[in-house]
PDB file of C-alpha atoms and ligand atoms in Angstrom:
ATOM      1  CA  MET A   1     138.858 -63.378  83.880  1.00  0.00           C
ATOM      2  CA  SER A   2     139.866 -59.989  82.510  1.00  0.00           C
ATOM      3  CA  SER A   3     141.186 -57.543  85.037  1.00  0.00           C
ATOM      4  CA  GLN A   4     138.516 -55.070  83.838  1.00  0.00           C
ATOM      5  CA  ASP A   5     135.581 -57.053  85.240  1.00  0.00           C
ATOM      6  CA  ALA A   6     134.282 -55.476  88.422  1.00  0.00           C
ATOM      7  CA  GLN A   7     134.470 -57.737  91.455  1.00  0.00           C
ATOM      8  CA  PRO A   8     132.964 -57.384  94.896  1.00  0.00           C
ATOM      9  CA  ASP A   9     135.075 -55.798  97.644  1.00  0.00           C
ATOM     10  CA  SER A  10     135.006 -58.665 100.059  1.00  0.00           C
ATOM     11  CA  LEU A  11     136.826 -60.808 102.568  1.00  0.00           C
ATOM     12  CA  GLN A  12     136.171 -64.499 102.940  1.00  0.00           C
ATOM     13  CA  ARG A  13     137.228 -66.733 105.818  1.00  0.00           C
ATOM     14  CA  PHE A  14     137.616 -70.492 105.690  1.00  0.00           C
ATOM     15  CA  LEU A  15     138.929 -73.485 107.634  1.00  0.00           C
ATOM     16  CA  LEU A  16     140.751 -76.646 106.601  1.00  0.00           C
ATOM     17  CA  LYS A  17     138.861 -79.760 107.614  1.00  0.00           C
ATOM     18  CA  GLY A  18     140.718 -81.959 110.091  1.00  0.00           C
ATOM     19  CA  ALA A  19     143.572 -79.498 110.716  1.00  0.00           C
ATOM     20  CA  PRO A  20     144.084 -76.486 112.998  1.00  0.00           C
ATOM     21  CA  VAL A  21     144.499 -74.192 109.983  1.00  0.00           C
ATOM     22  CA  ARG A  22     142.437 -71.147 109.111  1.00  0.00           C
ATOM     23  CA  GLY A  23     142.563 -68.882 106.119  1.00  0.00           C
ATOM     24  CA  GLU A  24     141.252 -65.612 104.743  1.00  0.00           C
ATOM     25  CA  ILE A  25     141.235 -64.082 101.301  1.00  0.00           C
ATOM     26  CA  VAL A  26     140.516 -60.408 100.589  1.00  0.00           C
ATOM     27  CA  SER A  27     139.862 -58.771  97.270  1.00  0.00           C
ATOM     28  CA  LEU A  28     139.555 -54.990  96.915  1.00  0.00           C
ATOM     29  CA  ASP A  29     138.307 -53.617  93.630  1.00  0.00           C
ATOM     30  CA  GLY A  30     136.258 -50.380  93.587  1.00  0.00           C
ATOM     31  CA  ALA A  31     137.167 -49.742  97.229  1.00  0.00           C
ATOM     32  CA  TRP A  32     140.876 -49.789  96.365  1.00  0.00           C
ATOM     33  CA  ARG A  33     140.345 -47.514  93.335  1.00  0.00           C
ATOM     34  CA  GLN A  34     138.764 -44.963  95.683  1.00  0.00           C
ATOM     35  CA  VAL A  35     142.147 -44.788  97.438  1.00  0.00           C
ATOM     36  CA  VAL A  36     144.113 -44.740  94.158  1.00  0.00           C
ATOM     37  CA  GLU A  37     142.009 -41.892  92.719  1.00  0.00           C
ATOM     38  CA  ARG A  38     142.607 -39.700  95.772  1.00  0.00           C
ATOM     39  CA  HIS A  39     146.414 -39.779  95.606  1.00  0.00           C
ATOM     40  CA  GLN A  40     148.955 -39.150  92.868  1.00  0.00           C
ATOM     41  CA  LEU A  41     151.447 -41.877  93.755  1.00  0.00           C
ATOM     42  CA  PRO A  42     154.371 -43.505  91.960  1.00  0.00           C
ATOM     43  CA  GLU A  43     153.262 -47.012  91.016  1.00  0.00           C
ATOM     44  CA  CYS A  44     155.705 -48.782  93.338  1.00  0.00           C
ATOM     45  CA  VAL A  45     154.451 -46.736  96.325  1.00  0.00           C
ATOM     46  CA  ARG A  46     150.816 -47.237  95.340  1.00  0.00           C
ATOM     47  CA  ASP A  47     151.285 -51.004  95.132  1.00  0.00           C
ATOM     48  CA  CYS A  48     152.937 -51.181  98.572  1.00  0.00           C
ATOM     49  CA  LEU A  49     150.028 -49.196 100.025  1.00  0.00           C
ATOM     50  CA  GLY A  50     147.572 -51.591  98.345  1.00  0.00           C
ATOM     51  CA  GLU A  51     149.366 -54.571  99.857  1.00  0.00           C
ATOM     52  CA  LEU A  52     149.359 -52.956 103.306  1.00  0.00           C
ATOM     53  CA  SER A  53     145.629 -52.195 102.929  1.00  0.00           C
ATOM     54  CA  ALA A  54     144.843 -55.819 102.069  1.00  0.00           C
ATOM     55  CA  ALA A  55     147.043 -56.993 104.964  1.00  0.00           C
ATOM     56  CA  ALA A  56     145.299 -54.696 107.462  1.00  0.00           C
ATOM     57  CA  LEU A  57     141.866 -56.053 106.543  1.00  0.00           C
ATOM     58  CA  LEU A  58     143.138 -59.647 106.824  1.00  0.00           C
ATOM     59  CA  LEU A  59     144.675 -58.997 110.226  1.00  0.00           C
ATOM     60  CA  ALA A  60     141.619 -57.135 111.525  1.00  0.00           C
ATOM     61  CA  ALA A  61     139.382 -60.032 110.505  1.00  0.00           C
ATOM     62  CA  SER A  62     141.644 -62.504 112.298  1.00  0.00           C
ATOM     63  CA  LEU A  63     141.451 -60.664 115.641  1.00  0.00           C
ATOM     64  CA  LYS A  64     138.642 -60.970 118.123  1.00  0.00           C
ATOM     65  CA  PHE A  65     138.580 -57.264 118.566  1.00  0.00           C
ATOM     66  CA  ASP A  66     136.063 -54.416 118.373  1.00  0.00           C
ATOM     67  CA  GLY A  67     137.770 -51.183 117.457  1.00  0.00           C
ATOM     68  CA  SER A  68     140.294 -49.947 114.937  1.00  0.00           C
ATOM     69  CA  LEU A  69     143.533 -51.522 113.759  1.00  0.00           C
ATOM     70  CA  VAL A  70     146.225 -49.205 112.378  1.00  0.00           C
ATOM     71  CA  LEU A  71     149.247 -50.496 110.456  1.00  0.00           C
ATOM     72  CA  GLN A  72     152.072 -48.033 109.846  1.00  0.00           C
ATOM     73  CA  ILE A  73     155.418 -48.370 108.134  1.00  0.00           C
ATOM     74  CA  HIS A  74     157.613 -45.443 109.204  1.00  0.00           C
ATOM     75  CA  GLY A  75     160.289 -44.986 106.575  1.00  0.00           C
ATOM     76  CA  ASP A  76     163.731 -43.397 106.567  1.00  0.00           C
ATOM     77  CA  GLY A  77     163.804 -43.140 102.753  1.00  0.00           C
ATOM     78  CA  PRO A  78     161.757 -41.194 100.206  1.00  0.00           C
ATOM     79  CA  VAL A  79     158.572 -42.523 101.817  1.00  0.00           C
ATOM     80  CA  ALA A  80     158.141 -41.226 105.384  1.00  0.00           C
ATOM     81  CA  LEU A  81     154.955 -43.127 106.191  1.00  0.00           C
ATOM     82  CA  LEU A  82     152.520 -45.691 104.831  1.00  0.00           C
ATOM     83  CA  VAL A  83     149.399 -45.967 106.954  1.00  0.00           C
ATOM     84  CA  VAL A  84     146.189 -47.980 106.860  1.00  0.00           C
ATOM     85  CA  GLU A  85     143.372 -47.778 109.398  1.00  0.00           C
ATOM     86  CA  CYS A  86     140.590 -50.307 109.411  1.00  0.00           C
ATOM     87  CA  ASP A  87     137.962 -51.833 111.644  1.00  0.00           C
ATOM     88  CA  ALA A  88     136.856 -55.401 112.164  1.00  0.00           C
ATOM     89  CA  VAL A  89     133.830 -55.005 109.876  1.00  0.00           C
ATOM     90  CA  GLY A  90     135.712 -54.147 106.701  1.00  0.00           C
ATOM     91  CA  SER A  91     135.945 -50.316 106.549  1.00  0.00           C
ATOM     92  CA  PHE A  92     139.383 -48.960 105.770  1.00  0.00           C
ATOM     93  CA  ARG A  93     141.284 -45.838 104.728  1.00  0.00           C
ATOM     94  CA  SER A  94     144.898 -45.555 103.596  1.00  0.00           C
ATOM     95  CA  THR A  95     147.449 -42.881 102.860  1.00  0.00           C
ATOM     96  CA  VAL A  96     151.143 -42.201 102.254  1.00  0.00           C
ATOM     97  CA  LYS A  97     153.527 -39.386 103.172  1.00  0.00           C
ATOM     98  CA  ILE A  98     156.315 -38.876 100.665  1.00  0.00           C
ATOM     99  CA  ARG A  99     159.227 -36.640 101.676  1.00  0.00           C
ATOM    100  CA  GLU A 100     159.465 -33.341  99.842  1.00  0.00           C
ATOM    101  CA  ASP A 101     161.848 -33.384  96.865  1.00  0.00           C
ATOM    102  CA  ALA A 102     162.142 -37.171  97.122  1.00  0.00           C
ATOM    103  CA  THR A 103     163.095 -38.941  93.922  1.00  0.00           C
ATOM    104  CA  ILE A 104     161.573 -42.365  93.551  1.00  0.00           C
ATOM    105  CA  ALA A 105     162.785 -44.844  90.937  1.00  0.00           C
ATOM    106  CA  GLU A 106     159.967 -46.417  88.940  1.00  0.00           C
ATOM    107  CA  ASP A 107     160.845 -49.897  90.167  1.00  0.00           C
ATOM    108  CA  ALA A 108     161.979 -48.992  93.703  1.00  0.00           C
ATOM    109  CA  THR A 109     161.655 -51.856  96.177  1.00  0.00           C
ATOM    110  CA  LEU A 110     159.959 -51.462  99.556  1.00  0.00           C
ATOM    111  CA  THR A 111     163.414 -51.416 101.189  1.00  0.00           C
ATOM    112  CA  GLU A 112     164.520 -48.582  98.884  1.00  0.00           C
ATOM    113  CA  LEU A 113     161.369 -46.671  99.793  1.00  0.00           C
ATOM    114  CA  VAL A 114     161.360 -47.024 103.588  1.00  0.00           C
ATOM    115  CA  ASN A 115     164.515 -48.675 104.923  1.00  0.00           C
ATOM    116  CA  VAL A 116     167.444 -46.978 103.183  1.00  0.00           C
ATOM    117  CA  ASN A 117     169.507 -46.596 106.380  1.00  0.00           C
ATOM    118  CA  GLY A 118     168.025 -49.490 108.340  1.00  0.00           C
ATOM    119  CA  ARG A 119     165.858 -47.247 110.498  1.00  0.00           C
ATOM    120  CA  GLY A 120     162.445 -48.242 109.135  1.00  0.00           C
ATOM    121  CA  ARG A 121     159.836 -49.246 111.715  1.00  0.00           C
ATOM    122  CA  PHE A 122     156.634 -51.231 111.562  1.00  0.00           C
ATOM    123  CA  VAL A 123     153.951 -50.176 114.021  1.00  0.00           C
ATOM    124  CA  VAL A 124     150.705 -51.945 114.881  1.00  0.00           C
ATOM    125  CA  THR A 125     148.100 -50.102 116.947  1.00  0.00           C
ATOM    126  CA  LEU A 126     144.887 -51.569 118.295  1.00  0.00           C
ATOM    127  CA  ASP A 127     142.442 -48.981 119.551  1.00  0.00           C
ATOM    128  CA  PRO A 128     139.356 -50.450 121.239  1.00  0.00           C
ATOM    129  CA  ARG A 129     136.047 -48.801 120.415  1.00  0.00           C
ATOM    130  CA  THR A 130     135.221 -48.448 124.087  1.00  0.00           C
ATOM    131  CA  ARG A 131     138.060 -48.021 126.568  1.00  0.00           C
ATOM    132  CA  THR A 132     137.888 -49.609 129.993  1.00  0.00           C
ATOM    133  CA  PRO A 133     140.679 -50.241 132.536  1.00  0.00           C
ATOM    134  CA  SER A 134     141.229 -53.656 130.948  1.00  0.00           C
ATOM    135  CA  ARG A 135     140.679 -52.467 127.375  1.00  0.00           C
ATOM    136  CA  GLN A 136     143.313 -49.866 126.526  1.00  0.00           C
ATOM    137  CA  PRO A 137     145.008 -49.066 123.219  1.00  0.00           C
ATOM    138  CA  TYR A 138     147.891 -51.392 122.411  1.00  0.00           C
ATOM    139  CA  GLN A 139     150.906 -50.474 120.306  1.00  0.00           C
ATOM    140  CA  GLY A 140     153.616 -52.817 119.039  1.00  0.00           C
ATOM    141  CA  ILE A 141     156.725 -51.426 117.326  1.00  0.00           C
ATOM    142  CA  VAL A 142     159.294 -53.619 115.572  1.00  0.00           C
ATOM    143  CA  PRO A 143     162.245 -52.826 113.301  1.00  0.00           C
ATOM    144  CA  PHE A 144     161.557 -53.081 109.584  1.00  0.00           C
ATOM    145  CA  GLU A 145     162.488 -56.606 108.588  1.00  0.00           C
ATOM    146  CA  GLY A 146     162.024 -58.262 105.205  1.00  0.00           C
ATOM    147  CA  ARG A 147     161.788 -57.265 101.567  1.00  0.00           C
ATOM    148  CA  THR A 148     158.032 -57.108 101.063  1.00  0.00           C
ATOM    149  CA  VAL A 149     154.963 -55.979 102.990  1.00  0.00           C
ATOM    150  CA  ALA A 150     154.089 -59.660 103.485  1.00  0.00           C
ATOM    151  CA  ASP A 151     157.575 -60.352 104.976  1.00  0.00           C
ATOM    152  CA  VAL A 152     157.244 -57.436 107.391  1.00  0.00           C
ATOM    153  CA  LEU A 153     153.841 -58.630 108.599  1.00  0.00           C
ATOM    154  CA  GLU A 154     154.949 -62.248 108.921  1.00  0.00           C
ATOM    155  CA  HIS A 155     157.936 -61.240 111.038  1.00  0.00           C
ATOM    156  CA  TYR A 156     155.711 -59.141 113.248  1.00  0.00           C
ATOM    157  CA  MET A 157     153.147 -61.915 113.690  1.00  0.00           C
ATOM    158  CA  THR A 158     155.847 -64.467 114.497  1.00  0.00           C
ATOM    159  CA  ARG A 159     157.434 -62.164 117.100  1.00  0.00           C
ATOM    160  CA  SER A 160     154.304 -60.864 118.758  1.00  0.00           C
ATOM    161  CA  GLU A 161     151.492 -63.331 118.319  1.00  0.00           C
ATOM    162  CA  GLN A 162     153.621 -66.448 118.134  1.00  0.00           C
ATOM    163  CA  VAL A 163     150.983 -67.816 115.830  1.00  0.00           C
ATOM    164  CA  PRO A 164     152.596 -69.052 112.589  1.00  0.00           C
ATOM    165  CA  THR A 165     151.078 -66.810 109.936  1.00  0.00           C
ATOM    166  CA  ARG A 166     151.798 -66.543 106.202  1.00  0.00           C
ATOM    167  CA  LEU A 167     150.625 -63.804 103.864  1.00  0.00           C
ATOM    168  CA  TRP A 168     150.551 -63.423 100.086  1.00  0.00           C
ATOM    169  CA  LEU A 169     149.786 -59.862  98.920  1.00  0.00           C
ATOM    170  CA  ALA A 170     149.538 -58.063  95.596  1.00  0.00           C
ATOM    171  CA  ALA A 171     148.216 -54.745  94.262  1.00  0.00           C
ATOM    172  CA  ASP A 172     148.133 -52.634  91.125  1.00  0.00           C
ATOM    173  CA  GLY A 173     146.184 -49.546  90.029  1.00  0.00           C
ATOM    174  CA  SER A 174     142.885 -51.453  89.876  1.00  0.00           C
ATOM    175  CA  ARG A 175     142.957 -54.022  92.636  1.00  0.00           C
ATOM    176  CA  ALA A 176     144.536 -55.018  95.921  1.00  0.00           C
ATOM    177  CA  ALA A 177     144.330 -58.588  97.166  1.00  0.00           C
ATOM    178  CA  GLY A 178     145.697 -60.826  99.862  1.00  0.00           C
ATOM    179  CA  LEU A 179     145.641 -64.339 101.230  1.00  0.00           C
ATOM    180  CA  LEU A 180     146.380 -65.231 104.854  1.00  0.00           C
ATOM    181  CA  LEU A 181     146.970 -68.655 106.358  1.00  0.00           C
ATOM    182  CA  GLN A 182     147.297 -69.173 110.076  1.00  0.00           C
ATOM    183  CA  ARG A 183     148.146 -72.246 112.100  1.00  0.00           C
ATOM    184  CA  LEU A 184     145.826 -72.195 115.069  1.00  0.00           C
ATOM    185  CA  PRO A 185     147.302 -72.962 118.477  1.00  0.00           C
ATOM    186  CA  ASP A 186     146.705 -76.569 119.460  1.00  0.00           C
ATOM    187  CA  GLU A 187     145.029 -77.288 122.760  1.00  0.00           C
ATOM    188  CA  GLY A 188     147.668 -77.471 125.474  1.00  0.00           C
ATOM    189  CA  GLY A 189     150.470 -76.839 122.974  1.00  0.00           C
ATOM    190  CA  HIS A 190     150.234 -80.352 121.544  1.00  0.00           C
ATOM    191  CA  ALA A 191     148.873 -81.590 118.267  1.00  0.00           C
ATOM    192  CA  SER A 192     145.143 -81.288 118.685  1.00  0.00           C
ATOM    193  CA  ALA A 193     143.453 -84.586 119.449  1.00  0.00           C
ATOM    194  CA  GLY A 194     140.827 -83.864 116.819  1.00  0.00           C
ATOM    195  CA  SER A 195     143.418 -83.228 114.123  1.00  0.00           C
ATOM    196  CA  THR A 196     143.367 -85.881 111.449  1.00  0.00           C
ATOM    197  CA  ASP A 197     145.509 -83.912 109.003  1.00  0.00           C
ATOM    198  CA  PRO A 198     148.800 -83.047 110.741  1.00  0.00           C
ATOM    199  CA  ASP A 199     150.420 -82.038 107.448  1.00  0.00           C
ATOM    200  CA  GLY A 200     147.599 -79.621 106.499  1.00  0.00           C
ATOM    201  CA  TRP A 201     149.499 -76.459 107.439  1.00  0.00           C
ATOM    202  CA  ASN A 202     152.625 -77.277 105.409  1.00  0.00           C
ATOM    203  CA  ARG A 203     150.607 -78.483 102.442  1.00  0.00           C
ATOM    204  CA  LEU A 204     148.417 -75.370 102.254  1.00  0.00           C
ATOM    205  CA  CYS A 205     151.470 -73.082 102.537  1.00  0.00           C
ATOM    206  CA  LEU A 206     153.262 -74.948  99.721  1.00  0.00           C
ATOM    207  CA  LEU A 207     150.178 -74.688  97.533  1.00  0.00           C
ATOM    208  CA  ALA A 208     149.739 -70.971  98.322  1.00  0.00           C
ATOM    209  CA  ASP A 209     153.414 -70.370  97.450  1.00  0.00           C
ATOM    210  CA  THR A 210     152.547 -71.269  93.854  1.00  0.00           C
ATOM    211  CA  VAL A 211     150.262 -68.242  93.418  1.00  0.00           C
ATOM    212  CA  SER A 212     151.827 -65.406  91.423  1.00  0.00           C
ATOM    213  CA  ARG A 213     151.219 -61.751  92.207  1.00  0.00           C
ATOM    214  CA  ASP A 214     149.542 -61.389  88.802  1.00  0.00           C
ATOM    215  CA  GLU A 215     147.120 -64.216  89.560  1.00  0.00           C
ATOM    216  CA  LEU A 216     146.344 -62.932  93.036  1.00  0.00           C
ATOM    217  CA  VAL A 217     145.491 -59.476  91.770  1.00  0.00           C
ATOM    218  CA  ALA A 218     143.724 -60.470  88.528  1.00  0.00           C
ATOM    219  CA  LEU A 219     141.631 -63.475  89.567  1.00  0.00           C
ATOM    220  CA  ALA A 220     138.418 -63.254  91.586  1.00  0.00           C
ATOM    221  CA  ALA A 221     138.867 -64.559  95.143  1.00  0.00           C
ATOM    222  CA  PRO A 222     136.858 -67.796  94.573  1.00  0.00           C
ATOM    223  CA  ASP A 223     139.006 -68.508  91.494  1.00  0.00           C
ATOM    224  CA  VAL A 224     142.220 -68.072  93.511  1.00  0.00           C
ATOM    225  CA  LEU A 225     140.938 -70.533  96.119  1.00  0.00           C
ATOM    226  CA  ARG A 226     139.916 -73.015  93.391  1.00  0.00           C
ATOM    227  CA  ARG A 227     143.236 -72.620  91.564  1.00  0.00           C
ATOM    228  CA  LEU A 228     145.263 -73.256  94.752  1.00  0.00           C
ATOM    229  CA  PHE A 229     143.191 -75.533  96.935  1.00  0.00           C
ATOM    230  CA  TRP A 230     140.857 -77.415  94.582  1.00  0.00           C
ATOM    231  CA  GLN A 231     141.762 -80.745  96.190  1.00  0.00           C
ATOM    232  CA  GLU A 232     141.559 -79.459  99.765  1.00  0.00           C
ATOM    233  CA  PRO A 233     138.560 -79.930 102.087  1.00  0.00           C
ATOM    234  CA  LEU A 234     137.931 -76.264 102.917  1.00  0.00           C
ATOM    235  CA  HIS A 235     134.789 -75.411 104.866  1.00  0.00           C
ATOM    236  CA  GLY A 236     133.221 -72.926 107.264  1.00  0.00           C
ATOM    237  CA  PHE A 237     133.126 -70.118 104.722  1.00  0.00           C
ATOM    238  CA  ASP A 238     131.865 -66.752 105.810  1.00  0.00           C
ATOM    239  CA  GLN A 239     132.026 -63.558 103.838  1.00  0.00           C
ATOM    240  CA  ARG A 240     131.923 -59.874 104.648  1.00  0.00           C
ATOM    241  CA  ASP A 241     131.977 -56.716 102.535  1.00  0.00           C
ATOM    242  CA  CYS A 242     134.872 -54.265 102.575  1.00  0.00           C
ATOM    243  CA  ARG A 243     134.635 -50.546 101.859  1.00  0.00           C
ATOM    244  CA  PHE A 244     136.674 -47.373 101.749  1.00  0.00           C
ATOM    245  CA  ALA A 245     135.422 -45.051 104.487  1.00  0.00           C
ATOM    246  CA  CYS A 246     137.044 -41.909 105.843  1.00  0.00           C
ATOM    247  CA  ARG A 247     136.335 -40.829 109.393  1.00  0.00           C
ATOM    248  CA  CYS A 248     137.209 -37.166 108.951  1.00  0.00           C
ATOM    249  CA  SER A 249     134.555 -34.531 109.605  1.00  0.00           C
ATOM    250  CA  ARG A 250     134.230 -30.772 109.794  1.00  0.00           C
ATOM    251  CA  ASP A 251     133.638 -31.099 113.531  1.00  0.00           C
ATOM    252  CA  LYS A 252     136.977 -32.882 114.028  1.00  0.00           C
ATOM    253  CA  VAL A 253     138.768 -30.192 111.977  1.00  0.00           C
ATOM    254  CA  ILE A 254     137.032 -27.479 114.032  1.00  0.00           C
ATOM    255  CA  ALA A 255     138.215 -29.142 117.254  1.00  0.00           C
ATOM    256  CA  MET A 256     141.774 -29.237 115.877  1.00  0.00           C
ATOM    257  CA  LEU A 257     141.705 -25.558 114.872  1.00  0.00           C
ATOM    258  CA  GLN A 258     140.312 -24.610 118.277  1.00  0.00           C
ATOM    259  CA  MET A 259     143.270 -26.449 119.838  1.00  0.00           C
ATOM    260  CA  LEU A 260     145.649 -24.404 117.678  1.00  0.00           C
ATOM    261  CA  GLY A 261     144.144 -21.296 119.205  1.00  0.00           C
ATOM    262  CA  ARG A 262     142.826 -17.963 118.046  1.00  0.00           C
ATOM    263  CA  GLU A 263     146.240 -16.302 117.711  1.00  0.00           C
ATOM    264  CA  GLU A 264     147.619 -18.965 115.384  1.00  0.00           C
ATOM    265  CA  ILE A 265     144.481 -18.901 113.197  1.00  0.00           C
ATOM    266  CA  GLU A 266     144.495 -15.101 113.010  1.00  0.00           C
ATOM    267  CA  SER A 267     148.151 -15.128 112.040  1.00  0.00           C
ATOM    268  CA  ILE A 268     147.392 -17.535 109.149  1.00  0.00           C
ATOM    269  CA  LEU A 269     144.555 -15.238 108.038  1.00  0.00           C
ATOM    270  CA  THR A 270     146.881 -12.221 107.807  1.00  0.00           C
ATOM    271  CA  GLU A 271     148.735 -14.085 105.049  1.00  0.00           C
ATOM    272  CA  ARG A 272     145.876 -15.734 103.153  1.00  0.00           C
ATOM    273  CA  GLU A 273     142.127 -15.458 102.654  1.00  0.00           C
ATOM    274  CA  SER A 274     141.189 -18.682 104.364  1.00  0.00           C
ATOM    275  CA  VAL A 275     142.495 -21.465 106.552  1.00  0.00           C
ATOM    276  CA  GLU A 276     142.389 -24.703 104.603  1.00  0.00           C
ATOM    277  CA  VAL A 277     142.803 -28.176 106.046  1.00  0.00           C
ATOM    278  CA  HIS A 278     143.077 -31.198 103.755  1.00  0.00           C
ATOM    279  CA  CYS A 279     142.233 -34.672 104.980  1.00  0.00           C
ATOM    280  CA  GLU A 280     145.285 -36.703 104.056  1.00  0.00           C
ATOM    281  CA  PHE A 281     143.200 -39.857 103.681  1.00  0.00           C
ATOM    282  CA  CYS A 282     140.288 -38.741 101.466  1.00  0.00           C
ATOM    283  CA  ASN A 283     141.671 -35.419 100.211  1.00  0.00           C
ATOM    284  CA  LEU A 284     138.555 -33.500 101.255  1.00  0.00           C
ATOM    285  CA  ALA A 285     139.324 -29.802 101.815  1.00  0.00           C
ATOM    286  CA  TYR A 286     137.867 -28.020 104.825  1.00  0.00           C
ATOM    287  CA  ARG A 287     137.973 -24.234 104.326  1.00  0.00           C
ATOM    288  CA  PHE A 288     137.450 -21.507 106.902  1.00  0.00           C
ATOM    289  CA  ASP A 289     137.362 -17.884 105.783  1.00  0.00           C
ATOM    290  CA  ALA A 290     137.754 -14.984 108.216  1.00  0.00           C
ATOM    291  CA  VAL A 291     134.056 -15.131 109.189  1.00  0.00           C
ATOM    292  CA  ASP A 292     134.111 -18.933 109.760  1.00  0.00           C
ATOM    293  CA  ALA A 293     137.378 -18.605 111.663  1.00  0.00           C
ATOM    294  CA  ALA A 294     135.973 -15.937 113.978  1.00  0.00           C
ATOM    295  CA  ARG A 295     133.022 -18.230 114.748  1.00  0.00           C
ATOM    296  CA  LEU A 296     135.437 -20.981 115.827  1.00  0.00           C
ATOM    297  CA  PHE A 297     135.985 -19.081 119.035  1.00  0.00           C
ATOM    298  CA  VAL A 298     132.376 -18.087 119.695  1.00  0.00           C
ATOM    299  CA  PRO A 299     130.837 -20.539 122.148  1.00  0.00           C
ATOM    300  CA  GLY A 300     127.798 -22.332 120.699  1.00  0.00           C
ATOM    301  CA  ALA A 301     128.288 -21.025 117.123  1.00  0.00           C
ATOM    302  CA  HIS A 302     127.189 -23.274 114.248  1.00  0.00           C
ATOM    303  CA  HIS A 303     129.682 -24.060 111.533  1.00  0.00           C
ATOM    304  CA  THR A 304     127.852 -24.763 108.337  1.00  0.00           C
ATOM    305  CA  ALA A 305     130.181 -23.898 105.426  1.00  0.00           C
ATOM    306  CA  PRO A 306     130.266 -26.676 102.820  1.00  0.00           C
ATOM    307  CA  ASP A 307     133.298 -28.922 102.407  1.00  0.00           C
ATOM    308  CA  ILE A 308     134.809 -29.101  98.976  1.00  0.00           C
ATOM    309  CA  PRO A 309     135.719 -32.472  97.477  1.00  0.00           C
ATOM    310  CA  GLN A 310     138.979 -32.220  95.488  1.00  0.00           C
TER     311      GLN A 310
HETATM  312 ZN1   ZN B   1     138.881 -37.759 105.127  1.00  0.00          ZN
END
């Protein structure tokens, strides 16, 4: 298949018959290009962000969790932050912060981008949609470990979830894709009585190791599964759509400006005609001229100025 053919933005889950092994494959096409078009990124940075986006959707789909999952790589190199937010039903948004005056080699590795002095961090945040005393946000922070986004995630999953998890990720300017395999915990910590395929986990991982990044990103998800696992009894397929969706709004920006306070806003307006806030995820610009700004501090005022897509 040519890499120009449009494919659905989707995530598919599957099981291996007779073995406590589950898998997921995600393929982002138009949804990933919506991220690419909103940021001017060096290719190596863009591809890492694509891999992290695919990984976030895979992880979110593997959790029994209603809320948002945020994956962040905090870097000590030219890239200060890679961040992806997504929910369990396939909406995501992604962005990058590059340090001012940073120089980035065309073929820089992830380590060269975010772990130059060994102070990179990987942060996972789970924020439940509704908070209760037993359902509070969770944050896990681990040192940056590994050479690729997949390595970093695998290390995290091994440390925190103690569920053996493998990931294969790839991205370019058109697509982002990922495959996840997970060995489900056996009942009581022993080989599950119902398991008739004790070697299933190792076999699927060996097969998945034969996929190249080019194949993963260029082939449609069903073709990747056929290419890798054509002899394997996969079943239990279910599919969901994925989409780029930003959660910014003029109301949220207004609340932020109100927090800054009237004095701060007035001081900005002595230097320029309007206060402008850019959403770092979708690049939408929210502008407030002197009249809009004055209304920020009038109780009950309506704020109706249009937002300007960049
Ligand atoms: Zn936005």
